């Protein structure tokens, strides 16, 4: 600050004396409205100014004053409260200056600037810096912070700048938004030897679980062996919804036949019927129609299928 610190010294002393007097006399009503107005005006000037030892000293005195100079409780009854509003503004300003001080200390060390931004909890500034930082700076940030501490937004930026397999796994595990799914769906390395682990993370993530079958189907279709393994699982009739959704998208050989056979098993008939209705091929629709007249059909399911076919 400029001339403000010297001009504050009498006011600092006045506040300290007022606080001591109030504490000694036990005054219930604290300072006057005029005192509060002067304090608020000075706080506004400090908020627009810069950090300095004198300003910090004044804020420290002000915090003591806010505790000692109490004001009446809004419900009366002779109770009083500290001046929370004054204290909150002073504490916020001190925290702001502390953050600026940490950033300034590391401003001449570019490799650690990301760490400083992270410590200062300046999320937008950190994302902007990550988007522009050099590769050595990103390496230093990765070493200092570690993928375990990164938010979804930081993971996305790091993947776009300097993708590592651990970043993909963490994003699949923690992502909460559609933009992260679009990034995974469009850029995740399907040929990575541990891609199945990424799919497991997706399926365990409640926010993205519903999108996992589409990506698994694309992954399965890239390898004849994986497609054959999917067909074998369908034929084994050890089904769940994710498996059937993946099969509908990947289309392994023998899928329709396995689903038609599933209609004959009470524990699988409903899922088989739903999958055949999703297929809507002539063979699938004929099988559904035949089921509604079958002796093995569950009455409630037969009625539901008949309603679909109308």
Tab-separated table of C-alpha atoms in Angstrom:
chain	number	residue	atom	x	y	z
A	1	UNK	CA	0.000	0.000	0.000
A	2	UNK	CA	1.045	3.636	-0.348
A	3	UNK	CA	0.454	6.125	2.503
A	4	UNK	CA	-2.263	4.093	4.157
A	5	UNK	CA	-0.095	2.199	6.693
A	6	UNK	CA	1.179	5.342	8.480
A	7	UNK	CA	-2.293	6.823	8.587
A	8	UNK	CA	-3.594	3.627	10.155
A	9	UNK	CA	-1.326	3.680	13.198
A	10	UNK	CA	-3.533	5.975	15.318
A	11	UNK	CA	-6.561	3.975	14.319
A	12	UNK	CA	-4.834	0.713	15.252
A	13	UNK	CA	-4.060	2.098	18.670
A	14	UNK	CA	-7.595	3.402	19.059
A	15	UNK	CA	-8.985	-0.004	18.230
A	16	UNK	CA	-6.660	-1.719	20.663
A	17	UNK	CA	-7.544	0.733	23.427
A	18	UNK	CA	-11.259	0.413	22.651
A	19	UNK	CA	-11.002	-3.353	22.743
A	20	UNK	CA	-9.162	-3.336	26.055
A	21	UNK	CA	-11.645	-0.918	27.564
A	22	UNK	CA	-14.592	-2.938	26.365
A	23	UNK	CA	-13.033	-6.113	27.695
A	24	UNK	CA	-12.311	-4.519	31.043
A	25	UNK	CA	-15.745	-2.953	31.492
A	26	UNK	CA	-17.747	-5.808	29.962
A	27	UNK	CA	-19.698	-3.389	27.764
A	28	UNK	CA	-22.562	-5.282	26.229
A	29	UNK	CA	-23.148	-3.156	23.181
A	30	UNK	CA	-19.612	-2.805	21.788
A	31	UNK	CA	-18.826	0.022	19.409
A	32	UNK	CA	-21.219	2.405	17.747
A	33	UNK	CA	-22.621	2.271	14.227
A	34	UNK	CA	-20.218	5.061	13.284
A	35	UNK	CA	-17.265	2.913	14.396
A	36	UNK	CA	-18.535	0.036	12.279
A	37	UNK	CA	-18.894	2.304	9.257
A	38	UNK	CA	-15.311	3.558	9.623
A	39	UNK	CA	-14.016	-0.008	9.956
A	40	UNK	CA	-15.973	-1.135	6.886
A	41	UNK	CA	-14.607	1.761	4.845
A	42	UNK	CA	-11.027	0.970	5.852
A	43	UNK	CA	-11.529	-2.724	5.052
A	44	UNK	CA	-12.757	-1.758	1.593
A	45	UNK	CA	-9.603	0.300	1.031
A	46	UNK	CA	-7.422	-2.610	2.127
A	47	UNK	CA	-9.293	-5.043	-0.135
A	48	UNK	CA	-8.446	-2.804	-3.079
A	49	UNK	CA	-4.841	-2.346	-1.929
A	50	UNK	CA	-1.823	-4.549	-1.380
A	51	UNK	CA	-0.349	-6.662	1.378
A	52	UNK	CA	1.984	-4.932	3.845
A	53	UNK	CA	3.207	-5.535	7.411
A	54	UNK	CA	1.265	-2.505	8.683
A	55	UNK	CA	-1.934	-3.674	7.002
A	56	UNK	CA	-1.541	-7.153	8.474
A	57	UNK	CA	-0.943	-5.642	11.907
A	58	UNK	CA	-4.140	-3.626	11.582
A	59	UNK	CA	-6.118	-6.711	10.559
A	60	UNK	CA	-4.715	-8.647	13.500
A	61	UNK	CA	-5.807	-5.879	15.868
A	62	UNK	CA	-9.173	-5.807	14.129
A	63	UNK	CA	-9.724	-9.516	14.748
A	64	UNK	CA	-9.108	-8.979	18.460
A	65	UNK	CA	-11.437	-5.997	18.417
A	66	UNK	CA	-14.164	-7.980	16.634
A	67	UNK	CA	-14.045	-10.604	19.367
A	68	UNK	CA	-13.972	-8.172	22.291
A	69	UNK	CA	-16.364	-5.521	20.986
A	70	UNK	CA	-19.550	-7.543	21.056
A	71	UNK	CA	-22.988	-6.465	19.857
A	72	UNK	CA	-26.445	-7.386	21.181
A	73	UNK	CA	-27.890	-10.774	20.274
A	74	UNK	CA	-30.750	-10.283	17.752
A	75	UNK	CA	-33.102	-12.114	20.102
A	76	UNK	CA	-32.172	-9.904	23.031
A	77	UNK	CA	-32.211	-11.599	26.423
A	78	UNK	CA	-29.098	-9.684	27.450
A	79	UNK	CA	-26.807	-11.860	25.301
A	80	UNK	CA	-24.080	-10.567	22.991
A	81	UNK	CA	-22.214	-11.915	19.963
A	82	UNK	CA	-18.766	-11.263	18.480
A	83	UNK	CA	-18.719	-9.120	15.346
A	84	UNK	CA	-18.599	-12.047	12.940
A	85	UNK	CA	-19.034	-9.975	9.769
A	86	UNK	CA	-15.990	-7.839	10.536
A	87	UNK	CA	-13.907	-10.868	11.501
A	88	UNK	CA	-14.917	-12.770	8.348
A	89	UNK	CA	-13.814	-9.937	6.060
A	90	UNK	CA	-10.496	-9.617	7.857
A	91	UNK	CA	-9.818	-13.375	7.745
A	92	UNK	CA	-10.744	-13.561	4.055
A	93	UNK	CA	-8.329	-10.758	3.214
A	94	UNK	CA	-5.502	-12.397	5.175
A	95	UNK	CA	-6.092	-15.712	3.363
A	96	UNK	CA	-6.091	-13.922	0.016
A	97	UNK	CA	-2.767	-12.265	0.788
A	98	UNK	CA	-1.301	-15.566	1.997
A	99	UNK	CA	-2.210	-17.196	-1.320
A	100	UNK	CA	-0.726	-14.317	-3.295
A	101	UNK	CA	2.441	-14.550	-1.212
A	102	UNK	CA	2.835	-18.282	-1.951
A	103	UNK	CA	2.374	-17.653	-5.660
A	104	UNK	CA	4.877	-14.811	-5.646
A	105	UNK	CA	7.484	-16.948	-3.885
A	106	UNK	CA	7.315	-19.544	-6.659
A	107	UNK	CA	6.784	-17.204	-9.587
A	108	UNK	CA	10.444	-17.441	-10.532
A	109	UNK	CA	10.355	-21.256	-10.454
A	110	UNK	CA	8.205	-22.228	-13.467
A	111	UNK	CA	8.494	-25.951	-12.838
A	112	UNK	CA	6.775	-25.490	-9.466
A	113	UNK	CA	4.167	-22.960	-10.562
A	114	UNK	CA	1.536	-25.644	-10.988
A	115	UNK	CA	2.152	-26.781	-7.424
A	116	UNK	CA	1.727	-23.217	-6.216
A	117	UNK	CA	-1.537	-22.786	-8.097
A	118	UNK	CA	-2.786	-26.053	-6.688
A	119	UNK	CA	-1.876	-25.040	-3.143
A	120	UNK	CA	-3.576	-21.693	-3.635
A	121	UNK	CA	-6.719	-23.550	-4.783
A	122	UNK	CA	-6.954	-21.268	-7.815
A	123	UNK	CA	-8.608	-23.879	-10.019
A	124	UNK	CA	-9.214	-21.796	-13.138
A	125	UNK	CA	-5.689	-20.384	-13.124
A	126	UNK	CA	-4.274	-23.886	-12.673
A	127	UNK	CA	-6.234	-25.226	-15.656
A	128	UNK	CA	-5.070	-22.300	-17.796
A	129	UNK	CA	-1.455	-22.898	-16.768
A	130	UNK	CA	-1.694	-26.629	-17.508
A	131	UNK	CA	-2.974	-25.796	-20.970
A	132	UNK	CA	0.105	-23.678	-21.704
A	133	UNK	CA	2.893	-25.266	-19.624
A	134	UNK	CA	5.920	-26.888	-21.237
A	135	UNK	CA	6.485	-30.635	-21.075
A	136	UNK	CA	9.175	-30.289	-18.346
A	137	UNK	CA	6.754	-28.183	-16.319
A	138	UNK	CA	4.031	-30.802	-16.728
A	139	UNK	CA	6.499	-33.499	-15.674
A	140	UNK	CA	7.327	-31.508	-12.545
A	141	UNK	CA	3.635	-30.952	-11.791
A	142	UNK	CA	2.965	-34.664	-12.205
A	143	UNK	CA	5.828	-35.529	-9.855
A	144	UNK	CA	4.780	-32.970	-7.243
A	145	UNK	CA	1.012	-33.519	-7.247
A	146	UNK	CA	0.408	-37.086	-8.370
A	147	UNK	CA	-2.570	-38.344	-10.341
A	148	UNK	CA	-4.320	-39.481	-7.148
A	149	UNK	CA	-5.003	-35.855	-6.167
A	150	UNK	CA	-6.262	-34.546	-9.515
A	151	UNK	CA	-9.824	-33.477	-10.181
A	152	UNK	CA	-11.783	-34.552	-13.249
A	153	UNK	CA	-10.965	-31.278	-15.052
A	154	UNK	CA	-7.237	-31.571	-14.342
A	155	UNK	CA	-7.217	-35.172	-15.582
A	156	UNK	CA	-8.901	-34.118	-18.818
A	157	UNK	CA	-6.380	-31.335	-19.471
A	158	UNK	CA	-3.415	-33.568	-18.651
A	159	UNK	CA	-4.735	-36.263	-21.007
A	160	UNK	CA	-5.018	-33.738	-23.818
A	161	UNK	CA	-1.521	-32.399	-23.154
A	162	UNK	CA	0.435	-35.414	-21.910
A	163	UNK	CA	-1.672	-38.570	-21.724
A	164	UNK	CA	-0.458	-41.418	-19.529
A	165	UNK	CA	-2.260	-44.694	-18.975
A	166	UNK	CA	-2.725	-43.925	-15.277
A	167	UNK	CA	-4.553	-40.727	-16.278
A	168	UNK	CA	-7.063	-42.698	-18.356
A	169	UNK	CA	-7.685	-45.155	-15.526
A	170	UNK	CA	-8.234	-42.335	-13.038
A	171	UNK	CA	-10.596	-40.458	-15.365
A	172	UNK	CA	-12.692	-43.576	-15.972
A	173	UNK	CA	-12.902	-44.080	-12.224
A	174	UNK	CA	-13.713	-40.486	-11.179
A	175	UNK	CA	-15.487	-38.841	-14.110
A	176	UNK	CA	-18.909	-37.361	-13.405
A	177	UNK	CA	-19.734	-35.474	-16.588
A	178	UNK	CA	-20.589	-36.238	-20.199
A	179	UNK	CA	-17.582	-34.289	-21.478
A	180	UNK	CA	-15.278	-36.807	-19.802
A	181	UNK	CA	-17.174	-39.671	-21.395
A	182	UNK	CA	-16.794	-38.035	-24.812
A	183	UNK	CA	-13.046	-37.734	-24.226
A	184	UNK	CA	-12.744	-41.387	-23.193
A	185	UNK	CA	-14.950	-42.602	-26.035
A	186	UNK	CA	-13.069	-40.654	-28.686
A	187	UNK	CA	-9.444	-40.837	-27.531
A	188	UNK	CA	-8.890	-43.693	-25.069
A	189	UNK	CA	-6.301	-46.150	-26.499
A	190	UNK	CA	-8.381	-49.221	-27.404
A	191	UNK	CA	-5.232	-51.203	-28.224
A	192	UNK	CA	-3.677	-50.775	-24.780
A	193	UNK	CA	-2.977	-54.206	-23.232
A	194	UNK	CA	-4.805	-53.204	-20.031
A	195	UNK	CA	-7.850	-51.644	-21.679
A	196	UNK	CA	-10.109	-54.171	-19.940
A	197	UNK	CA	-9.146	-52.513	-16.649
A	198	UNK	CA	-10.348	-49.142	-17.922
A	199	UNK	CA	-13.677	-50.761	-18.817
A	200	UNK	CA	-13.910	-52.200	-15.312
A	201	UNK	CA	-13.372	-48.714	-13.860
A	202	UNK	CA	-16.117	-47.344	-16.096
A	203	UNK	CA	-18.537	-50.081	-15.084
A	204	UNK	CA	-17.818	-49.393	-11.401
A	205	UNK	CA	-18.405	-45.646	-11.833
A	206	UNK	CA	-22.116	-44.898	-11.233
A	207	UNK	CA	-21.966	-41.740	-13.366
A	208	UNK	CA	-20.655	-43.512	-16.505
A	209	UNK	CA	-21.757	-47.104	-15.976
A	210	UNK	CA	-24.508	-46.854	-18.579
A	211	UNK	CA	-22.040	-45.813	-21.299
A	212	UNK	CA	-19.590	-48.663	-20.686
A	213	UNK	CA	-21.236	-51.288	-22.968
A	214	UNK	CA	-20.831	-49.089	-26.051
A	215	UNK	CA	-17.085	-48.761	-25.488
A	216	UNK	CA	-16.714	-52.429	-24.579
A	217	UNK	CA	-18.485	-53.386	-27.818
A	218	UNK	CA	-16.051	-51.307	-29.883
A	219	UNK	CA	-13.136	-52.905	-28.042
A	220	UNK	CA	-14.519	-56.428	-28.585
A	221	UNK	CA	-15.083	-55.844	-32.299
A	222	UNK	CA	-11.398	-55.042	-32.846
A	223	UNK	CA	-10.270	-58.588	-31.979
A	224	UNK	CA	-11.798	-61.814	-33.376
A	225	UNK	CA	-10.752	-63.682	-30.246
A	226	UNK	CA	-12.607	-61.245	-27.982
A	227	UNK	CA	-15.660	-61.483	-30.237
A	228	UNK	CA	-15.552	-65.283	-29.998
A	229	UNK	CA	-15.257	-65.064	-26.203
A	230	UNK	CA	-18.325	-62.816	-26.096
A	231	UNK	CA	-20.259	-65.306	-28.229
A	232	UNK	CA	-19.272	-68.100	-25.839
A	233	UNK	CA	-20.534	-66.107	-22.860
A	234	UNK	CA	-23.844	-65.479	-24.598
A	235	UNK	CA	-24.205	-69.183	-25.388
A	236	UNK	CA	-23.465	-70.075	-21.765
A	237	UNK	CA	-26.534	-68.026	-20.816
A	238	UNK	CA	-24.827	-66.569	-17.760
A	239	UNK	CA	-26.266	-63.173	-18.592
A	240	UNK	CA	-26.547	-59.734	-17.102
A	241	UNK	CA	-27.748	-56.470	-18.606
A	242	UNK	CA	-24.257	-55.126	-19.369
A	243	UNK	CA	-23.344	-58.324	-21.216
A	244	UNK	CA	-26.508	-58.262	-23.320
A	245	UNK	CA	-26.125	-54.559	-24.136
A	246	UNK	CA	-22.524	-55.172	-25.214
A	247	UNK	CA	-23.606	-58.124	-27.363
A	248	UNK	CA	-26.359	-56.104	-29.053
A	249	UNK	CA	-23.764	-53.529	-30.078
A	250	UNK	CA	-20.920	-55.927	-30.945
A	251	UNK	CA	-23.131	-58.503	-32.720
A	252	UNK	CA	-21.154	-61.701	-32.025
A	253	UNK	CA	-21.994	-64.693	-34.245
A	254	UNK	CA	-25.027	-66.698	-33.124
A	255	UNK	CA	-26.489	-63.874	-31.007
A	256	UNK	CA	-30.080	-64.116	-32.270
A	257	UNK	CA	-30.138	-67.904	-31.923
A	258	UNK	CA	-28.844	-67.717	-28.339
A	259	UNK	CA	-31.466	-65.112	-27.435
A	260	UNK	CA	-34.290	-67.179	-28.930
A	261	UNK	CA	-33.121	-70.163	-26.898
A	262	UNK	CA	-33.063	-67.923	-23.828
A	263	UNK	CA	-36.827	-67.430	-24.163
A	264	UNK	CA	-37.253	-71.049	-23.090
A	265	UNK	CA	-35.569	-70.456	-19.720
A	266	UNK	CA	-37.736	-68.639	-17.141
A	267	UNK	CA	-34.790	-66.901	-15.474
A	268	UNK	CA	-33.603	-65.445	-18.796
A	269	UNK	CA	-36.817	-65.020	-20.779
A	270	UNK	CA	-37.446	-61.378	-19.878
A	271	UNK	CA	-33.898	-60.272	-20.757
A	272	UNK	CA	-33.946	-62.371	-23.940
A	273	UNK	CA	-37.286	-60.851	-24.985
A	274	UNK	CA	-36.029	-57.323	-24.378
A	275	UNK	CA	-32.880	-58.006	-26.418
A	276	UNK	CA	-34.849	-59.545	-29.299
A	277	UNK	CA	-37.144	-56.533	-29.311
A	278	UNK	CA	-34.076	-54.307	-29.495
A	279	UNK	CA	-32.797	-56.302	-32.482
A	280	UNK	CA	-36.162	-56.094	-34.312
A	281	UNK	CA	-34.917	-58.347	-37.090
A	282	UNK	CA	-37.589	-60.472	-38.827
A	283	UNK	CA	-36.207	-63.568	-37.092
A	284	UNK	CA	-36.310	-61.846	-33.691
A	285	UNK	CA	-39.862	-60.541	-34.164
A	286	UNK	CA	-41.106	-63.942	-35.321
A	287	UNK	CA	-39.589	-65.559	-32.229
A	288	UNK	CA	-41.301	-63.029	-29.966
A	289	UNK	CA	-44.635	-63.591	-31.673
A	290	UNK	CA	-44.277	-67.360	-31.306
A	291	UNK	CA	-43.424	-66.980	-27.617
A	292	UNK	CA	-46.739	-65.259	-26.880
A	293	UNK	CA	-48.549	-68.483	-27.933
A	294	UNK	CA	-46.051	-70.881	-26.351
A	295	UNK	CA	-46.926	-73.235	-23.518
A	296	UNK	CA	-43.730	-72.213	-21.681
A	297	UNK	CA	-44.479	-68.488	-21.842
A	298	UNK	CA	-44.879	-66.606	-18.579
A	299	UNK	CA	-48.342	-64.994	-18.807
A	300	UNK	CA	-47.253	-61.513	-17.721
A	301	UNK	CA	-44.303	-61.522	-20.132
A	302	UNK	CA	-46.456	-62.839	-22.990
A	303	UNK	CA	-48.906	-59.979	-22.446
A	304	UNK	CA	-46.079	-57.443	-22.405
A	305	UNK	CA	-44.583	-58.801	-25.637
A	306	UNK	CA	-48.005	-58.823	-27.299
A	307	UNK	CA	-48.339	-55.136	-26.441
A	308	UNK	CA	-44.949	-54.437	-28.045
A	309	UNK	CA	-45.944	-56.232	-31.229
A	310	UNK	CA	-49.258	-54.454	-31.736
